């Protein structure tokens, strides 16, 4: 189940004025009101979680603790 983020349109209680997360099915309709105080809320658009690439290049080998050996003959 995805986690959706919501925030109050204006004002609101301590929960919805800062924003809160809600577990919901994708088929569930978005929340219209805060579950705590009943004020109107809207769903926020959040970034997707994407893992960093762990590609080692000549520039970041030393930073990662590796040594590059180069054949001389």
XYZ file of N, CA and C in Angstrom:
219
model
N 0.846 -1.173 0.000
C 0.000 0.000 0.000
C 0.898 1.246 0.000
N 0.589 2.188 -0.846
C 1.398 3.406 -0.893
C 1.099 4.343 0.271
N 2.048 5.215 0.538
C 1.893 6.244 1.560
C 1.616 7.558 0.846
N 0.519 8.207 1.203
C 0.178 9.500 0.614
C 0.392 10.592 1.655
N 0.836 11.758 1.196
C 1.055 12.887 2.086
C -0.073 13.899 1.901
N -0.540 14.442 3.016
C -1.616 15.431 3.009
C -1.208 16.629 3.846
N -1.783 17.786 3.512
C -1.549 19.005 4.280
C -2.816 19.845 4.249
N -3.031 20.625 5.312
C -4.229 21.462 5.415
C -4.197 22.567 4.368
N -5.369 22.918 3.838
C -5.467 24.018 2.884
C -5.067 25.325 3.554
N -5.551 25.561 4.760
C -5.168 26.741 5.547
C -5.478 26.472 7.007
N -4.607 26.951 7.882
C -4.822 26.717 9.309
C -4.727 25.254 9.650
N -5.619 24.801 10.466
C -5.673 23.394 10.812
C -5.043 23.096 12.162
N -5.140 21.846 12.565
C -4.592 21.407 13.845
C -3.092 21.151 13.713
N -2.497 20.692 14.801
C -1.058 20.420 14.790
C -0.704 19.340 13.765
N -1.565 18.370 13.578
C -1.323 17.281 12.641
C -1.341 17.760 11.198
N -2.407 18.413 10.798
C -2.560 18.734 9.377
C -1.890 20.048 8.968
N -1.558 20.929 9.893
C -0.879 22.162 9.506
C 0.558 21.882 9.086
N 1.200 20.880 9.698
C 2.555 20.480 9.305
C 2.538 19.487 8.154
N 1.470 18.765 8.018
C 1.375 17.704 7.016
C 1.445 16.344 7.697
N 0.799 15.359 7.113
C 0.801 14.014 7.678
C 0.774 12.996 6.552
N 1.162 11.767 6.888
C 1.180 10.666 5.926
C 0.044 9.710 6.233
N -0.500 9.110 5.181
C -1.635 8.203 5.339
C -1.434 6.987 4.443
N -1.502 5.781 5.014
C -1.486 4.551 4.220
C -2.853 4.389 3.584
N -2.884 4.252 2.265
C -4.150 4.039 1.563
C -3.928 3.112 0.383
N -4.974 2.413 0.013
C -4.939 1.643 -1.219
C -4.969 2.615 -2.393
N -4.452 2.194 -3.525
C -4.473 3.050 -4.706
C -5.901 3.296 -5.173
N -6.790 2.359 -4.872
C -8.181 2.498 -5.309
C -9.003 3.381 -4.361
N -8.466 3.687 -3.175
C -9.195 4.546 -2.226
C -9.224 5.988 -2.737
N -10.328 6.688 -2.525
C -10.365 8.108 -2.911
C -9.480 8.933 -1.974
N -8.939 10.049 -2.455
C -8.105 10.881 -1.579
C -8.916 11.469 -0.437
N -8.247 11.701 0.695
C -8.922 12.311 1.845
C -9.321 13.734 1.504
N -10.457 14.153 1.997
C -10.939 15.520 1.794
C -10.801 16.350 3.068
N -10.843 15.673 4.234
C -10.759 16.371 5.515
C -9.736 15.678 6.413
N -9.188 16.431 7.351
C -8.234 15.917 8.333
C -8.946 14.934 9.261
N -8.361 13.765 9.529
C -9.018 12.810 10.427
C -9.054 13.290 11.876
N -8.231 14.268 12.220
C -8.173 14.764 13.595
C -9.136 15.926 13.851
N -9.089 16.960 12.965
C -9.887 18.163 13.241
C -11.018 18.402 12.238
N -11.011 17.721 11.101
C -12.090 17.868 10.134
C -11.922 19.014 9.154
N -10.781 19.702 9.176
C -10.545 20.792 8.215
C -10.189 20.217 6.851
N -10.427 20.980 5.778
C -10.090 20.490 4.434
C -8.584 20.289 4.249
N -8.221 19.199 3.600
C -6.820 18.897 3.289
C -6.690 18.569 1.807
N -5.461 18.638 1.300
C -5.199 18.240 -0.078
C -3.983 17.318 -0.101
N -3.939 16.465 -1.118
C -2.847 15.513 -1.268
C -1.660 16.228 -1.900
N -0.488 15.983 -1.346
C 0.735 16.580 -1.866
C 1.366 15.657 -2.903
N 2.064 16.241 -3.844
C 2.826 15.467 -4.816
C 4.227 15.313 -4.252
N 4.669 14.090 -4.071
C 5.982 13.856 -3.476
C 6.905 13.190 -4.489
N 8.193 13.271 -4.180
C 9.186 12.658 -5.060
C 9.169 11.148 -4.894
N 9.574 10.459 -5.919
C 9.669 9.011 -5.835
C 10.997 8.643 -5.190
N 11.030 7.524 -4.518
C 12.269 7.032 -3.923
C 13.041 6.280 -4.994
N 14.226 6.738 -5.257
C 15.054 6.133 -6.290
C 16.441 5.895 -5.721
N 16.956 4.678 -5.799
C 18.283 4.424 -5.244
C 19.360 5.159 -6.034
N 20.396 5.558 -5.316
C 21.521 6.200 -5.983
C 22.268 5.169 -6.801
N 22.874 5.617 -7.885
C 23.674 4.703 -8.678
C 25.029 4.550 -7.995
N 25.520 3.350 -7.957
C 26.791 3.054 -7.310
C 27.882 2.807 -8.328
N 27.848 3.540 -9.412
C 28.835 3.364 -10.466
C 30.153 3.967 -10.011
N 31.202 3.185 -10.104
C 32.525 3.671 -9.748
C 33.209 4.197 -11.001
N 33.654 5.429 -10.939
C 34.394 6.013 -12.053
C 35.797 6.343 -11.576
N 36.647 6.738 -12.497
C 38.007 7.111 -12.126
C 38.019 8.285 -11.150
N 37.000 9.129 -11.203
C 36.965 10.312 -10.353
C 36.595 9.998 -8.916
N 35.753 9.007 -8.691
C 35.306 8.746 -7.321
C 35.832 7.446 -6.720
N 36.799 6.798 -7.358
C 37.355 5.566 -6.805
C 38.024 5.812 -5.459
N 38.864 6.846 -5.370
C 39.572 7.132 -4.126
C 38.594 7.515 -3.016
N 37.551 8.236 -3.361
C 36.553 8.619 -2.358
C 35.848 7.404 -1.766
N 35.717 6.355 -2.556
C 35.043 5.135 -2.103
C 36.001 4.157 -1.424
N 37.303 4.505 -1.363
C 38.274 3.654 -0.692
C 38.929 2.625 -1.585
N 38.861 2.804 -2.889
C 39.472 1.864 -3.817
C 40.728 2.458 -4.434
N 41.600 1.582 -4.918
C 42.802 1.985 -5.634
C 42.733 1.397 -7.036
N 43.046 2.195 -8.014
C 43.035 1.705 -9.391
C 44.473 1.392 -9.793
N 44.692 0.156 -10.204
C 46.000 -0.246 -10.674
C 46.031 -0.168 -12.193
N 47.112 0.406 -12.713
C 47.256 0.571 -14.149
C 48.487 -0.201 -14.594
N 48.346 -1.003 -15.640
C 49.467 -1.785 -16.167
C 50.427 -0.832 -16.871
N 51.702 -0.948 -16.564
C 52.684 -0.047 -17.165
C 53.424 -0.692 -18.319
N 53.455 -1.989 -18.418
C 54.196 -2.615 -19.524
C 53.325 -3.541 -20.294
